[in-house]
Short mmCIF file of C-alpha atoms and ligand atoms in Angstrom, two decimals:
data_model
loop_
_atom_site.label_atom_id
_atom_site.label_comp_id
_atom_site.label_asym_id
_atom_site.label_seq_id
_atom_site.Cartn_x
_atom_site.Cartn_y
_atom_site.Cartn_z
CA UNK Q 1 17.72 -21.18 -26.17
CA UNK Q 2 18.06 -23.42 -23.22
CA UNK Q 3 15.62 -26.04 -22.49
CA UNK Q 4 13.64 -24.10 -19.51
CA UNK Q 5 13.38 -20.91 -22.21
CA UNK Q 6 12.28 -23.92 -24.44
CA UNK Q 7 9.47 -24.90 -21.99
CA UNK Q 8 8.00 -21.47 -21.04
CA UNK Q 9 8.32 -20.74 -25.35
CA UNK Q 10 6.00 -24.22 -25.70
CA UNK Q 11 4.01 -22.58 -22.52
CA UNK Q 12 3.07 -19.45 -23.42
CA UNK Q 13 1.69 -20.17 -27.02
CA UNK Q 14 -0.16 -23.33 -26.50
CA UNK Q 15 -1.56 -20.66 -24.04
CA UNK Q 16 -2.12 -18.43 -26.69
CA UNK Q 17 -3.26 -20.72 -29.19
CA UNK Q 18 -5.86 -22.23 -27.05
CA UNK Q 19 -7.27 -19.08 -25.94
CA UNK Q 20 -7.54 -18.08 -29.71
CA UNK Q 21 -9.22 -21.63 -29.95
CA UNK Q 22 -11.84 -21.01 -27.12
CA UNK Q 23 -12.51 -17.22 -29.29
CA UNK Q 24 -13.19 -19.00 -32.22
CA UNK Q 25 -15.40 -21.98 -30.96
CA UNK Q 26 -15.41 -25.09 -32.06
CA UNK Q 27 -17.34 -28.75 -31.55
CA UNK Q 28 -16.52 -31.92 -31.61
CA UNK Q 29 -17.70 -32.97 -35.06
CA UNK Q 30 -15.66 -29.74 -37.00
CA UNK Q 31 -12.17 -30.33 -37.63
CA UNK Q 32 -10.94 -28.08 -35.45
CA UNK Q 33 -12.39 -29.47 -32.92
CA UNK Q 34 -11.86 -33.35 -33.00
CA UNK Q 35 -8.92 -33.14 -35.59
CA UNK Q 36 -6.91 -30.40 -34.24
CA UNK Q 37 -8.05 -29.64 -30.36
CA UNK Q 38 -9.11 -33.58 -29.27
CA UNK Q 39 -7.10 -35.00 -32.30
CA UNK Q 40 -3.20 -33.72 -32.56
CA UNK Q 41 -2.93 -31.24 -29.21
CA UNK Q 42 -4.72 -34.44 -27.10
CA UNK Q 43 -2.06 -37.04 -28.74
CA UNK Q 44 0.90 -34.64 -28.53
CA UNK Q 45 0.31 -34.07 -24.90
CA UNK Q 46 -0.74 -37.66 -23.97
CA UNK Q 47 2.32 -38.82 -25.58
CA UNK Q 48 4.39 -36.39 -23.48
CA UNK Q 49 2.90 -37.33 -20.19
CA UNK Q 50 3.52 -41.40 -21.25
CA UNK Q 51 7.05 -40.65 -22.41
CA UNK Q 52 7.74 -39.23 -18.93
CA UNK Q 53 5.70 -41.55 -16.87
CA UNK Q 54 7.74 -44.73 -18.69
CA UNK Q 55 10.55 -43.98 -17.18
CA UNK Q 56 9.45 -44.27 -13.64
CA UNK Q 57 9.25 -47.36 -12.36
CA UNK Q 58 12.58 -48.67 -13.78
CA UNK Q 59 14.46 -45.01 -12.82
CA UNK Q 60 12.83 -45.36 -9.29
CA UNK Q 61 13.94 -48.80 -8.96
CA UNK Q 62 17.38 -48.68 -10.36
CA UNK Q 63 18.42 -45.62 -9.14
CA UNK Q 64 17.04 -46.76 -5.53
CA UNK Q 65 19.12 -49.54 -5.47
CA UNK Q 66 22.51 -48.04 -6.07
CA UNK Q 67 21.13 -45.49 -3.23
CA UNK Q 68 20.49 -47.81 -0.44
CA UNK Q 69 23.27 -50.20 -1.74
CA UNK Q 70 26.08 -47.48 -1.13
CA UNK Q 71 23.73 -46.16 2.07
CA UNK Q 72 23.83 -50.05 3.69
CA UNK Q 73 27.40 -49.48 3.74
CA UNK Q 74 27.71 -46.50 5.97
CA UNK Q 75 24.48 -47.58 8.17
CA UNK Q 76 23.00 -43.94 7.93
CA UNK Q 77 19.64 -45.25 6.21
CA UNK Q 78 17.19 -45.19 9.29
CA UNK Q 79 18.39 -41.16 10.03
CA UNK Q 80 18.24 -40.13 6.59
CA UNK Q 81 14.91 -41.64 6.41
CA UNK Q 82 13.52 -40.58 9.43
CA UNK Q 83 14.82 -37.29 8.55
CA UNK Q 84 12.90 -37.20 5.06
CA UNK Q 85 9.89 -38.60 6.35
CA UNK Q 86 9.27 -36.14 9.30
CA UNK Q 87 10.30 -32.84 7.07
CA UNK Q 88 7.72 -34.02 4.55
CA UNK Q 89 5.01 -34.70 7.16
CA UNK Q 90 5.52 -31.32 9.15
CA UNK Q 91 5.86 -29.47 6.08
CA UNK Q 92 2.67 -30.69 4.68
CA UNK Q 93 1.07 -29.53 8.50
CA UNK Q 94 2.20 -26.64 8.07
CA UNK Q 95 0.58 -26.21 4.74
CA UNK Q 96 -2.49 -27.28 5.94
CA UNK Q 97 -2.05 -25.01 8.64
CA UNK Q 98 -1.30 -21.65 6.14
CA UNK Q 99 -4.29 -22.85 4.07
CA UNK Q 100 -6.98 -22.55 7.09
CA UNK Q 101 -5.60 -19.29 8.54
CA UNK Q 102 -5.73 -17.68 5.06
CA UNK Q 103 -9.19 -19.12 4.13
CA UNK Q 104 -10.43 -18.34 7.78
CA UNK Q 105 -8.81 -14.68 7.06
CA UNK Q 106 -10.29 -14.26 3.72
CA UNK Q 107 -13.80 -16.28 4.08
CA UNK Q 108 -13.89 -17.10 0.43
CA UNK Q 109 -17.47 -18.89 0.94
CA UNK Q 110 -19.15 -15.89 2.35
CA UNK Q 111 -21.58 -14.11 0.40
CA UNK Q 112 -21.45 -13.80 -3.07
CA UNK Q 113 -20.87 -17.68 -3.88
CA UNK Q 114 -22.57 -17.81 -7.45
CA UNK Q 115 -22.02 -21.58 -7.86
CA UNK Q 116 -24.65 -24.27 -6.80
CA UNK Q 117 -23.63 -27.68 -5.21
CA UNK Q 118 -25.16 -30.84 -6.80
CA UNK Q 119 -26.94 -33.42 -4.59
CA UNK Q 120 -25.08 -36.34 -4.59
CA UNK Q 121 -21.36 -37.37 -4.30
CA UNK Q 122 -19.89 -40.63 -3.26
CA UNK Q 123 -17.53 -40.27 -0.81
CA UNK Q 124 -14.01 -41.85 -0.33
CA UNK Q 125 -13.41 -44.27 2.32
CA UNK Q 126 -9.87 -43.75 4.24
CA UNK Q 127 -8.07 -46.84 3.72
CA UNK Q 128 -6.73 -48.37 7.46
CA UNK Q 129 -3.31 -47.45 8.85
CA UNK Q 130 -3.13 -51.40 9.30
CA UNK Q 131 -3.94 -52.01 5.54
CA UNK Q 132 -1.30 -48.93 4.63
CA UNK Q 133 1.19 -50.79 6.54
CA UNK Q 134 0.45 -54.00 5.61
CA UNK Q 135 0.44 -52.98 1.80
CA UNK Q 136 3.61 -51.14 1.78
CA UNK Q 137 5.05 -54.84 1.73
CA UNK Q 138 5.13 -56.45 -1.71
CA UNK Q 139 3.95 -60.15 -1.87
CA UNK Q 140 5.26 -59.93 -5.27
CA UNK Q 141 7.70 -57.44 -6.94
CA UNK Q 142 7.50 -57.97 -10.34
CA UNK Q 143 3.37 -57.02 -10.04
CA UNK Q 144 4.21 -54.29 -7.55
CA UNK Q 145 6.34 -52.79 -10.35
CA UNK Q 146 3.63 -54.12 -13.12
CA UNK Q 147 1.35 -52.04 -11.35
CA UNK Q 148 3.28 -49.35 -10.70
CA UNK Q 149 2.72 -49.39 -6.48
CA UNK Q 150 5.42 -46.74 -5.61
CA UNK Q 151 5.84 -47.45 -2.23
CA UNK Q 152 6.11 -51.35 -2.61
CA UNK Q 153 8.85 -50.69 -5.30
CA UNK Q 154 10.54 -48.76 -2.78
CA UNK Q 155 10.64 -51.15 -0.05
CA UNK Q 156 11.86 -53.56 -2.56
CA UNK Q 157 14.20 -51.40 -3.76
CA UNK Q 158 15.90 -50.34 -0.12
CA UNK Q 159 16.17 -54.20 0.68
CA UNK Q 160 17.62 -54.90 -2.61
CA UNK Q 161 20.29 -52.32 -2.17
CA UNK Q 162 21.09 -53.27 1.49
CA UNK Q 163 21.95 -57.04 0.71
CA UNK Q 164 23.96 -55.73 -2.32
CA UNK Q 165 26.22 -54.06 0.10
CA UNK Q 166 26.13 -56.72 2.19
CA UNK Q 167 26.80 -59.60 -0.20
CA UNK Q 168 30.64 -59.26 -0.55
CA UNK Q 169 31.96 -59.58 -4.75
CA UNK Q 170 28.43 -60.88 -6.35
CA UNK Q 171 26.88 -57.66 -4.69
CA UNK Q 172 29.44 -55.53 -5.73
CA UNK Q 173 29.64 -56.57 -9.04
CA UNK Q 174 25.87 -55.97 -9.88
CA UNK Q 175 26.14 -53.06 -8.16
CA UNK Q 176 28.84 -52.16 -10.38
CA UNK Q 177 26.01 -52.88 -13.32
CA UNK Q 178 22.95 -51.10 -11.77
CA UNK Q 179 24.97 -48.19 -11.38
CA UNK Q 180 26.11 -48.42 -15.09
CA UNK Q 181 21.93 -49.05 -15.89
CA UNK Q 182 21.30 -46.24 -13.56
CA UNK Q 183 23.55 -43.64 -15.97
CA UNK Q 184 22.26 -45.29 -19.00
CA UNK Q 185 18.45 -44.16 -17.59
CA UNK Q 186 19.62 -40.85 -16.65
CA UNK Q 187 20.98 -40.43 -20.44
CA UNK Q 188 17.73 -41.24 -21.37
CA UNK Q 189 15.37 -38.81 -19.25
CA UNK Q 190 18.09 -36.30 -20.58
CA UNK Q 191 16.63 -37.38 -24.16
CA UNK Q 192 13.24 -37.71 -23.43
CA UNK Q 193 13.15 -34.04 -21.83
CA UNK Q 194 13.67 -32.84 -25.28
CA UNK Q 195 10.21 -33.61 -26.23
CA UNK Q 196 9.09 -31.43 -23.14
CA UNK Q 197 8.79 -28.11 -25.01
CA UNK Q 198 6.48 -29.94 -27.38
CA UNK Q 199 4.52 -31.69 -25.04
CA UNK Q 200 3.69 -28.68 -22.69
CA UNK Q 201 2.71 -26.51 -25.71
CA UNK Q 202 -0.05 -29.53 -26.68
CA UNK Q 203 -0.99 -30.04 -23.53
CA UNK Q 204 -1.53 -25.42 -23.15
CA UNK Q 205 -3.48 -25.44 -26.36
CA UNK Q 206 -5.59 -28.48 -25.75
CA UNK Q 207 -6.37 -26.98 -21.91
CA UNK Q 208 -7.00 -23.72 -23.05
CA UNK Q 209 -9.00 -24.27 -25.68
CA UNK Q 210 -11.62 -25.96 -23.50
CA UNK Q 211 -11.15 -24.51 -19.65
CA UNK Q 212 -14.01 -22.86 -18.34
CA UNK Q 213 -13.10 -18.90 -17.64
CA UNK Q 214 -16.80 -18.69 -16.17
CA UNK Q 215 -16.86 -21.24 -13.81
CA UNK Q 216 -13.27 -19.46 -12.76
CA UNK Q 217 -15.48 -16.15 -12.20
CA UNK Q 218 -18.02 -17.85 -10.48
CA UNK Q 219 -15.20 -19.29 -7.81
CA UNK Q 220 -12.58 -16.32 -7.63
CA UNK Q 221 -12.56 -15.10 -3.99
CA UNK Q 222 -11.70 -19.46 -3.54
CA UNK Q 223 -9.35 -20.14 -6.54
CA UNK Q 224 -7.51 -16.72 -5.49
CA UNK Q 225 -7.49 -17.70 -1.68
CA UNK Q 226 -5.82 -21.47 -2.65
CA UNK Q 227 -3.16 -19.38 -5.21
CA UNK Q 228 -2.54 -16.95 -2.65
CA UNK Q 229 -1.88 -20.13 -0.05
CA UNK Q 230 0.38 -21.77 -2.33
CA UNK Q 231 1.96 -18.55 -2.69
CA UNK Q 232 2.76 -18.16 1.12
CA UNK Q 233 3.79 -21.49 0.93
CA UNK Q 234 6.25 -21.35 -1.75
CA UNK Q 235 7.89 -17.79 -0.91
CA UNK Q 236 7.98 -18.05 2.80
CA UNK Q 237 7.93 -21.45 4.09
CA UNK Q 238 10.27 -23.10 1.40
CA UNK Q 239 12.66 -20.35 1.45
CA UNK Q 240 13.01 -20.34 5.39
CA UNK Q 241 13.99 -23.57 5.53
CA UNK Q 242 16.86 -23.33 2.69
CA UNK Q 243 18.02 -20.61 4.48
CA UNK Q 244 17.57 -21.33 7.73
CA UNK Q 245 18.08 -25.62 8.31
CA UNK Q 246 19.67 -26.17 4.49
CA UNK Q 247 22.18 -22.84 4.40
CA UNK Q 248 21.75 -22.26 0.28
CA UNK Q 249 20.97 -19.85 -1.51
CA UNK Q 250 16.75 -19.79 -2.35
CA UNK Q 251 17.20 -18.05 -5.77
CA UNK Q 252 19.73 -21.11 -7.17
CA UNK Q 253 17.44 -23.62 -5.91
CA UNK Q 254 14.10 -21.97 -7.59
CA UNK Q 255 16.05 -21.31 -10.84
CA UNK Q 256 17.21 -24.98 -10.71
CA UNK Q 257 13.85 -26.41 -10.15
CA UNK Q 258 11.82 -24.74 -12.56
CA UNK Q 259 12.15 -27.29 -15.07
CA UNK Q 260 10.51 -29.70 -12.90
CA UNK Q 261 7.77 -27.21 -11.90
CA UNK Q 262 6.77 -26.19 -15.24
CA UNK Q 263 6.44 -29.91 -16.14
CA UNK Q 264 4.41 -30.42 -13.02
CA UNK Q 265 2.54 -26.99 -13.95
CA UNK Q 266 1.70 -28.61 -17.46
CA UNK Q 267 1.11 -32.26 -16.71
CA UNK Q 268 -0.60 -32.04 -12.67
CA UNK Q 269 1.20 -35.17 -12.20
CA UNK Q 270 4.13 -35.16 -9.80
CA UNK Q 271 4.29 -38.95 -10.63
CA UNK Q 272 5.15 -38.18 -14.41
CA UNK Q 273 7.42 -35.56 -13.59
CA UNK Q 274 9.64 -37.58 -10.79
CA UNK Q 275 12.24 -38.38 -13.89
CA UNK Q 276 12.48 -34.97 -14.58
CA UNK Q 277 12.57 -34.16 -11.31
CA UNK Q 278 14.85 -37.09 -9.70
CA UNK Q 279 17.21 -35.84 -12.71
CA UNK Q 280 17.15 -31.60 -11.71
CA UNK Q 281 17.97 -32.70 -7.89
CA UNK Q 282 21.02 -35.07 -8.58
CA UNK Q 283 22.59 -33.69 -11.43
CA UNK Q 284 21.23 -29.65 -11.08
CA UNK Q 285 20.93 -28.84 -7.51
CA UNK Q 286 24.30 -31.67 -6.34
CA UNK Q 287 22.56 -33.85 -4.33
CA UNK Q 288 23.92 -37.08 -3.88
CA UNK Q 289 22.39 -40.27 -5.15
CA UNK Q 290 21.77 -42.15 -1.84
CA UNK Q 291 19.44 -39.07 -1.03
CA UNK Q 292 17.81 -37.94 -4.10
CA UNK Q 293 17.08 -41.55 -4.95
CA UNK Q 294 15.46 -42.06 -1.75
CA UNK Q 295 14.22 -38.91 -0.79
CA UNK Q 296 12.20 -37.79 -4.66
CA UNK Q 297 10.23 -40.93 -5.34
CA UNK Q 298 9.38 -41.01 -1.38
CA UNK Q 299 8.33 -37.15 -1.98
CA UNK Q 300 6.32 -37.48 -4.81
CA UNK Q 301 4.44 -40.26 -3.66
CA UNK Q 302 3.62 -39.09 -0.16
CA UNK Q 303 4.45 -35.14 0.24
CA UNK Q 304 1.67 -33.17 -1.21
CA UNK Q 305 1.71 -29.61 0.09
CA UNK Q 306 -0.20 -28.03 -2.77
CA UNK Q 307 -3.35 -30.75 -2.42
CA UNK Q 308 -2.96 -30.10 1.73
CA UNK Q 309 -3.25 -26.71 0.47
CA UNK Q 310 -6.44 -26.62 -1.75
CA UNK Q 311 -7.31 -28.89 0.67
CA UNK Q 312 -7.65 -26.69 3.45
CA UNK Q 313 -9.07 -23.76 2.11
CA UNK Q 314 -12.04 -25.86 0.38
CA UNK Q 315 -12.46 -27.65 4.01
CA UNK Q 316 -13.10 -23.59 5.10
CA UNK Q 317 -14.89 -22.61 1.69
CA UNK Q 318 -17.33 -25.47 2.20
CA UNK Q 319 -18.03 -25.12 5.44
CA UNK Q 320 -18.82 -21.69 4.99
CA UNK Q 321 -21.07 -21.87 2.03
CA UNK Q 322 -23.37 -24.24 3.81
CA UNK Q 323 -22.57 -22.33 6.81
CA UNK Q 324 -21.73 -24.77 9.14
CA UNK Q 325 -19.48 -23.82 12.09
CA UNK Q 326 -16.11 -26.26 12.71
CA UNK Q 327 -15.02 -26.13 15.88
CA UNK Q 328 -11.37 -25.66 16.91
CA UNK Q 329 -10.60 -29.25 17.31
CA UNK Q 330 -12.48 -29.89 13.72
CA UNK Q 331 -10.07 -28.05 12.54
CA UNK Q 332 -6.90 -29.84 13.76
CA UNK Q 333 -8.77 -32.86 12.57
CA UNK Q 334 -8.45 -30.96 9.29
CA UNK Q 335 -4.60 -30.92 9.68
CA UNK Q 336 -4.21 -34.68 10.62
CA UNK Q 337 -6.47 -35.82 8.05
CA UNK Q 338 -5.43 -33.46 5.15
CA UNK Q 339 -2.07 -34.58 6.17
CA UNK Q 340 -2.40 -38.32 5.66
CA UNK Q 341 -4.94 -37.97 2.65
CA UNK Q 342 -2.07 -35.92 0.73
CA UNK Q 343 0.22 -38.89 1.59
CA UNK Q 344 -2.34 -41.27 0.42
CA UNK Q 345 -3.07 -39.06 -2.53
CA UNK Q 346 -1.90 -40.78 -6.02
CA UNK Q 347 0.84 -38.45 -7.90
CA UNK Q 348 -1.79 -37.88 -10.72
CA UNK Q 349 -4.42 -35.22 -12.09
CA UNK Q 350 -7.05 -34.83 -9.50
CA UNK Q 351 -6.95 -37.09 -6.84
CA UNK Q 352 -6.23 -34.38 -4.57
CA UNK Q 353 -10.03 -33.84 -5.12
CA UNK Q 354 -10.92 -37.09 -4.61
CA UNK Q 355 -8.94 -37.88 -1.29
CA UNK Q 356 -11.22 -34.27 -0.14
CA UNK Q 357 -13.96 -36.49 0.12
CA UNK Q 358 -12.65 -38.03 2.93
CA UNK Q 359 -11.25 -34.89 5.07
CA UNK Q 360 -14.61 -33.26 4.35
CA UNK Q 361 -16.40 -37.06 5.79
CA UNK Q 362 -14.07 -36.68 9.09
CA UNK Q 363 -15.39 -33.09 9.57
CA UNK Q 364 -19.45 -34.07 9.08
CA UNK Q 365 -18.99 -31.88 5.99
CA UNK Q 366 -21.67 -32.55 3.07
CA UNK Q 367 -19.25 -34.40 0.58
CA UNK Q 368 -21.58 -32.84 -2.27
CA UNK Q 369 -19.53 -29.61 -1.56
CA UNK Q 370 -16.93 -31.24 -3.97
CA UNK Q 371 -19.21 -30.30 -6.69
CA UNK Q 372 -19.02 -26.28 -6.03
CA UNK Q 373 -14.92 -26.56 -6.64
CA UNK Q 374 -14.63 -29.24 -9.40
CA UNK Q 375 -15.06 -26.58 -11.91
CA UNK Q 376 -12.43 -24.93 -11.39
CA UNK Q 377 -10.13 -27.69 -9.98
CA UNK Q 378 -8.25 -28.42 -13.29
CA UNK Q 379 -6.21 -24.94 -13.00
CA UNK Q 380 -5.50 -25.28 -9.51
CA UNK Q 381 -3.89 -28.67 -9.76
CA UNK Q 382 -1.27 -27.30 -12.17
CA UNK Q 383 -0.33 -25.22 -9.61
CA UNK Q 384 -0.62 -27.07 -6.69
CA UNK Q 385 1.19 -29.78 -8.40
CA UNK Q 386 3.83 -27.48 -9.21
CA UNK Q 387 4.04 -26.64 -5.57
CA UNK Q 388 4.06 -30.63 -4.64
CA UNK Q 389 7.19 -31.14 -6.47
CA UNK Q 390 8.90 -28.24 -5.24
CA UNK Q 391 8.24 -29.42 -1.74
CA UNK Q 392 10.00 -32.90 -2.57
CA UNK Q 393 13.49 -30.76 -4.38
CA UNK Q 394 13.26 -29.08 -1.50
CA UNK Q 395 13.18 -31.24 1.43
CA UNK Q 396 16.11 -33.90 -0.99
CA UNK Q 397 18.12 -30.76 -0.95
CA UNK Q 398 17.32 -30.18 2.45
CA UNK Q 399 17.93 -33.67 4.18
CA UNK Q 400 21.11 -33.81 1.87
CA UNK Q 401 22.95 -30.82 2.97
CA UNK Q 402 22.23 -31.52 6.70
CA UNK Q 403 24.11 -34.76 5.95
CA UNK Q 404 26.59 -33.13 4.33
CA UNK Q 405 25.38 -35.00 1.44
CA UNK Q 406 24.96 -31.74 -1.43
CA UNK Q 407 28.03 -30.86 -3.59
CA UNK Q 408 28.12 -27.27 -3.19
CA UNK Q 409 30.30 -26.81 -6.20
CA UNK Q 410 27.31 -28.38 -8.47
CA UNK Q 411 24.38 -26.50 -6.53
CA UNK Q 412 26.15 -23.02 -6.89
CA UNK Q 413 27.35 -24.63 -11.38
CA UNK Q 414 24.82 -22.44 -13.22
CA UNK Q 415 25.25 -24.98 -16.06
CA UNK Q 416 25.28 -28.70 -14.09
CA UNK Q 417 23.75 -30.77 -15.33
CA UNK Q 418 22.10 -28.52 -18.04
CA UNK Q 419 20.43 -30.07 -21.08
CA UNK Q 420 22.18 -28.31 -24.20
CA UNK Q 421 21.36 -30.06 -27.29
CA UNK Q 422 19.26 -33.13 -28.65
CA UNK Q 423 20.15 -35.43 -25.92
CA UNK Q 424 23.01 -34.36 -24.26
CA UNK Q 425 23.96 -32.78 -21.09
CA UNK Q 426 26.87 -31.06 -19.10
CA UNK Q 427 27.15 -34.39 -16.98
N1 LIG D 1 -2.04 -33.71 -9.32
C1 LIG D 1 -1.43 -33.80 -8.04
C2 LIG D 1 -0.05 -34.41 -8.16
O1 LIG D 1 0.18 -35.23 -9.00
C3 LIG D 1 -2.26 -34.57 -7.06
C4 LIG D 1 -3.53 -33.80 -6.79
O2 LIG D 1 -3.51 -32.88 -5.98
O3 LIG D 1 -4.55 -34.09 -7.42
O4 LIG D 1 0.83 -34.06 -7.42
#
């Protein structure tokens, strides 16, 4: 079985398992509860998620360095990062945009809203653009990468990379050695994907066992309205631009990247699936390094369709269940805001929810509404997670082929780049 078979295998009956689990009941004090369920399934899947997340700072850094260090040769860094910035802005717009017209079209907090909103809920400040700015610069690497402050690293990173090009034989000797680092990382991401099959099946049973199918029930006409959004998103939006600005075929890219989006799906953290990820869009999908190291740890830290997404429709959903009217220039406030909170939005479980708080402040929206959705937030950042890292294999793939940047002959290679066995791979 290949390693995506693997995946959906580990999938489906953690699925089953937990659902099983759930039938049965259990506590915390029996064993099945804190042994098994909170016990082995919580470990397995926490170690899963750490394995992955491990590997990002020093495969974002590394990899970013031989990027920008063979980009500062050619000069073509501003474009290419002009051009990734703006496609993962617009496309997060537009997102926003799909998720009001659907939610408008649907009104999925009209009538029959069985869930109650609790009083209080302390809402979330949007930082400054000047602090933003200002803190994209690192006073201090080594803490930025301590700390794990993506965009810092990046910076770093870029300007690293440029003076390697620039500093005749020391630069290119240690570029020379990053680049032998960088293969030595991407060996072991190819290793540490093994354990994925595992993982996801701990992390199923553990979430099934203890979801909530009533709250679910008590939300539908809003959790279907945010699938159905991501939906649009996915199958029209995505696919028009491959075809239409990227000229590939939509079907190769979606079987390439479901690796990446069924470790999203499982973890809802587009931060601890960026090795997984950064690995699919070089080595699957073709696309060079100077892009895909660039253009993936810049998506999953600021491109967030799926949280503009939920986003939007719970702006609507709220709005109507306390029936309060937005005007037409609330909502493109919506846009702009749910825009820059999904950039803002840390590439972990439910922040999305968090950074809400503030579009929903912007809009004179009670903040409180937060409570209504919470319950049934945990499924919908799987997928809108899922849906966040698509965006970012997308736009790499995108950016790289207008730049003539994507190997064709790897993008249309069923097997590049395909994990086979315990730690090996076709490249
Ligand atoms: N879990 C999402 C991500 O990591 C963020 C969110 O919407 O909460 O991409």
């Amino acid at each position: 079985m290949n390693l995506t078979a693997r995946i959906l295998t580990g999938m489906v009956s953690g699925l089953l398992l937990g659902l099983l689990i759930q039938q049965i009941g259990f506590t915390d004090e029996d064993w099945l509860g804190w042994f098994f369920v909170n016990g082995v399934m919580d470990a397995g899947g926490q170690i899963f998620i750490r394995s992955l997340t491990l590997m990002v700072v020093p495969l974002v850094f590394v990899s970013l360095v031989c990027g920008a260090a063979s980009l500062g040769n050619t000069g073509s860094m501003g474009r290419l990062g002009g051009k990734a910035m703006g496609m993962y802005l617009l496309t997060t717009a537009l997102a926003v945009t799909i998720a009001l017209v659907v939610a408008l079209v649907v009104s999925p907090g009209e009538g029959g809203v069985a869930a109650e909103a609790a009083t209080s809920y302390e809402v979330r400040e949007a930082p400054s653009f000047k602090d933003t700015l200002i803190n994209i610069v690192p006073t201090n690497p080594i803490a930025a990468m301590a700390q794990g402050k993506m965009l810092q690293i990046i910076l770093f990173a870029l300007l690293l990379g440029v003076a390697f090009s620039r500093a005749g034989e020391p630069g290119a000797r240690l570029y020379s050695f990053f680049q032998d680092v960088n293969a030595v990382l991407m060996k072991l991401i190819t290793m540490l994907i093994q354990l994925a099959p595992y993982g996801v099946f701990c992390l199923m049973t553990e979430l099934f066992a203890t979801v909530a199918f009533a709250e679910i029930y008590k939300l539908i006409a809003y959790f279907l309205t945010v699938v159905a959004a991501l939906l649009i998103h996915v199958t029209v939006v995505y696919p028009l631009i491959l075809t239409m600005v990227a000229r590939v075929n939509v079907l190769t890219f979606f079987s390439k990247m479901r690796e990446p989006m069924l470790v999203a799906f499982s973890t809802s953290s587009s931060g601890a699936t960026l090795p997984v990820t950064l690995r699919t869009v070089e080595h699957r999908i073709g696309v060079s390094n100077e892009v895909a190291s660039f253009a993936v740890p810049l998506g999953a830290t600021i491109n967030m369709d799926g949280t503009a997404i939920m986003q939007g429709v719970a702006t609507v959903f709220i709005a109507q269940f306390y029936g309060i009217d937005l005007s037409v220039v609330d909502y493109l406030n919506v846009i702009l805001i749910a825009t820059l909170a999904s950039v803002g939005t840390a590439a972990v479980p439910g922040v999305g929810l968090i950074m809400l708080t503030m579009v929903l402040g912007q809009v004179g929206l009670p903040v409180e509404g937060i409570m209504l959705i919470i319950g049934v937030d945990r499924l919908l950042d799987m997928m809108r997670t899922a849906v966040n890292v698509a965006g970012d294999g997308m736009v790499a793939t995108t950016v790289a082929r207008t730049e003539d940047k994507l190997d064709m002959d790897v993008f249309a290679d069923p097997d590049a780049g395909r994990v086979i066995e315990a730690g090996t791979s076709t490249t």
